[in-house]
Amino acid sequence: MAEFTEDDYVLPEKKYEYLDHTADVQLHAWGEDIKEAFEQVAMAMFGYMTELEYVDYREKQGIEAEGHDMESLLYNYLDEWLYLFSAEPYFIPRKIVITEFDRENFKIKAVGLGDTFDISKHPQGTEVKAITYSNMQIHDKEDWHDVYVIIDI
């Protein structure tokens, strides 16, 4: 079992919502900065896949993503998380923390704290097939940081 600190157990406020979209769903997430908005949109995706309150802290998994601009970085970041869920170890995080966010070189490193998905323990929500670029929006203003991502379900 991974070692966790006291701070690991502090869950951030939920700052996301689901918006209707023809045959898909649009995730809208926001934060105090763009880093938090990225963390929140990943949690929104996982919240659509299961009820996160049933996810225990049993392990940590990390991801790294790169892009050539902010949109491709967001896409690849979410795609890395989706891959961890869709293939072994079938990981579902209860919390995601971005540990490095390089906005100039479009690189992210992040850690998820959670568990292996278990259908007997985690209610199955809707399967996310893919991340899309369709209508992707990133707003990173001085007092407004939010993102919109449509996921293929």
Short mmCIF file of C-alpha atoms in Angstrom, two decimals:
data_model
loop_
_atom_site.label_atom_id
_atom_site.label_comp_id
_atom_site.label_asym_id
_atom_site.label_seq_id
_atom_site.Cartn_x
_atom_site.Cartn_y
_atom_site.Cartn_z
CA MET A 1 0.00 0.00 0.00
CA ALA A 2 1.27 3.48 -0.82
CA GLU A 3 2.16 5.85 1.98
CA PHE A 4 -0.11 8.84 2.35
CA THR A 5 0.36 12.12 4.18
CA GLU A 6 -2.26 13.95 6.17
CA ASP A 7 -2.62 16.45 3.30
CA ASP A 8 -3.42 13.60 0.90
CA TYR A 9 -6.70 13.02 2.75
CA VAL A 10 -7.87 16.62 2.36
CA LEU A 11 -10.27 16.60 -0.57
CA PRO A 12 -10.58 19.77 -2.63
CA GLU A 13 -13.94 21.43 -3.09
CA LYS A 14 -15.82 20.09 -6.12
CA LYS A 15 -15.55 22.70 -8.85
CA TYR A 16 -17.10 21.06 -11.88
CA GLU A 17 -20.40 20.34 -13.56
CA TYR A 18 -21.80 18.26 -16.39
CA LEU A 19 -23.43 19.99 -19.34
CA ASP A 20 -25.68 18.26 -21.84
CA HIS A 21 -24.35 17.71 -25.33
CA THR A 22 -25.80 15.68 -28.19
CA ALA A 23 -24.85 12.01 -27.62
CA ASP A 24 -21.91 13.05 -25.42
CA VAL A 25 -21.30 15.04 -22.26
CA GLN A 26 -19.44 18.28 -21.77
CA LEU A 27 -17.30 18.68 -18.66
CA HIS A 28 -16.96 22.19 -17.26
CA ALA A 29 -14.40 22.71 -14.51
CA TRP A 30 -12.89 25.77 -12.86
CA GLY A 31 -10.36 26.70 -10.20
CA GLU A 32 -8.32 29.38 -8.50
CA ASP A 33 -5.78 28.90 -11.31
CA ILE A 34 -5.56 26.89 -14.52
CA LYS A 35 -3.73 24.08 -12.71
CA GLU A 36 -6.70 23.57 -10.40
CA ALA A 37 -9.10 23.71 -13.36
CA PHE A 38 -7.11 20.89 -15.02
CA GLU A 39 -7.19 18.84 -11.79
CA GLN A 40 -10.94 19.40 -11.50
CA VAL A 41 -11.77 18.44 -15.10
CA ALA A 42 -9.98 15.11 -14.63
CA MET A 43 -11.97 14.51 -11.46
CA ALA A 44 -15.15 15.42 -13.35
CA MET A 45 -14.35 12.72 -15.90
CA PHE A 46 -13.86 10.12 -13.18
CA GLY A 47 -16.95 11.34 -11.34
CA TYR A 48 -18.95 10.55 -14.47
CA MET A 49 -17.53 7.02 -14.50
CA THR A 50 -18.26 6.14 -10.85
CA GLU A 51 -19.31 7.67 -7.54
CA LEU A 52 -16.02 8.94 -6.18
CA GLU A 53 -17.04 8.76 -2.53
CA TYR A 54 -16.70 4.96 -2.80
CA VAL A 55 -13.05 5.18 -3.91
CA ASP A 56 -10.55 4.43 -1.12
CA TYR A 57 -6.96 5.60 -0.78
CA ARG A 58 -4.98 2.43 -1.47
CA GLU A 59 -2.37 3.48 -4.03
CA LYS A 60 -0.82 6.35 -5.93
CA GLN A 61 -0.41 6.43 -9.69
CA GLY A 62 1.37 9.09 -11.68
CA ILE A 63 1.01 10.35 -15.22
CA GLU A 64 3.02 12.62 -17.49
CA ALA A 65 1.63 14.43 -20.51
CA GLU A 66 2.97 16.77 -23.15
CA GLY A 67 1.45 18.84 -25.90
CA HIS A 68 2.29 21.47 -28.49
CA ASP A 69 -0.24 23.97 -27.09
CA MET A 70 -2.61 24.16 -24.11
CA GLU A 71 -5.43 22.30 -25.88
CA SER A 72 -3.24 19.35 -26.86
CA LEU A 73 -1.79 19.33 -23.34
CA LEU A 74 -5.28 19.15 -21.82
CA TYR A 75 -6.30 16.44 -24.28
CA ASN A 76 -3.19 14.33 -23.61
CA TYR A 77 -3.44 14.86 -19.85
CA LEU A 78 -7.01 13.54 -19.78
CA ASP A 79 -6.14 10.75 -22.21
CA GLU A 80 -3.34 9.54 -19.91
CA TRP A 81 -5.78 9.36 -16.99
CA LEU A 82 -8.36 7.57 -19.14
CA TYR A 83 -5.72 5.03 -20.18
CA LEU A 84 -4.86 4.27 -16.53
CA PHE A 85 -8.52 3.52 -15.94
CA SER A 86 -9.15 1.58 -19.16
CA ALA A 87 -6.14 -0.75 -18.96
CA GLU A 88 -4.26 -2.35 -16.10
CA PRO A 89 -4.09 -1.21 -13.36
CA TYR A 90 -7.72 0.01 -13.93
CA PHE A 91 -6.94 2.87 -11.58
CA ILE A 92 -9.57 5.32 -10.37
CA PRO A 93 -8.43 8.31 -8.34
CA ARG A 94 -10.31 9.96 -5.51
CA LYS A 95 -8.00 12.96 -5.75
CA ILE A 96 -5.60 14.28 -8.40
CA VAL A 97 -2.74 16.67 -7.72
CA ILE A 98 -0.70 18.24 -10.50
CA THR A 99 2.87 18.27 -9.22
CA GLU A 100 4.44 20.05 -12.22
CA PHE A 101 2.75 22.32 -14.73
CA ASP A 102 5.06 23.79 -17.37
CA ARG A 103 2.96 26.20 -19.40
CA GLU A 104 5.84 27.29 -21.61
CA ASN A 105 6.85 23.78 -22.74
CA PHE A 106 3.33 22.30 -22.36
CA LYS A 107 4.18 19.51 -19.89
CA ILE A 108 2.32 18.16 -16.88
CA LYS A 109 3.15 15.66 -14.17
CA ALA A 110 0.36 14.58 -11.86
CA VAL A 111 -0.37 12.05 -9.12
CA GLY A 112 -3.67 10.34 -8.46
CA LEU A 113 -4.60 8.93 -5.07
CA GLY A 114 -7.12 6.15 -5.27
CA ASP A 115 -7.72 2.47 -5.89
CA THR A 116 -8.12 -0.19 -8.54
CA PHE A 117 -11.64 -0.05 -9.98
CA ASP A 118 -13.77 -2.89 -8.61
CA ILE A 119 -17.32 -3.25 -9.92
CA SER A 120 -18.39 -4.90 -6.65
CA LYS A 121 -17.28 -1.82 -4.70
CA HIS A 122 -17.55 1.09 -7.15
CA PRO A 123 -20.92 1.85 -8.78
CA GLN A 124 -20.54 1.81 -12.53
CA GLY A 125 -21.43 5.10 -14.14
CA THR A 126 -21.09 5.83 -17.82
CA GLU A 127 -18.16 4.52 -19.83
CA VAL A 128 -15.95 7.23 -21.28
CA LYS A 129 -14.74 6.07 -24.69
CA ALA A 130 -12.51 8.99 -25.57
CA ILE A 131 -11.54 12.60 -25.01
CA THR A 132 -12.39 14.96 -27.89
CA TYR A 133 -11.14 18.29 -29.18
CA SER A 134 -14.70 19.23 -30.15
CA ASN A 135 -15.55 22.64 -28.66
CA MET A 136 -12.63 22.37 -26.21
CA GLN A 137 -12.16 25.67 -24.40
CA ILE A 138 -9.51 26.89 -21.97
CA HIS A 139 -10.06 30.25 -20.28
CA ASP A 140 -7.01 31.38 -18.31
CA LYS A 141 -7.62 34.99 -17.35
CA GLU A 142 -6.50 36.91 -14.29
CA ASP A 143 -9.73 36.24 -12.38
CA TRP A 144 -11.28 33.43 -14.46
CA HIS A 145 -9.82 29.96 -14.95
CA ASP A 146 -12.04 27.30 -16.46
CA VAL A 147 -12.05 24.57 -19.07
CA TYR A 148 -14.67 22.83 -21.20
CA VAL A 149 -14.09 19.35 -22.61
CA ILE A 150 -16.49 17.07 -24.46
CA ILE A 151 -16.02 13.39 -23.74
CA ASP A 152 -17.28 10.63 -26.03
CA ILE A 153 -19.55 8.27 -24.08
#
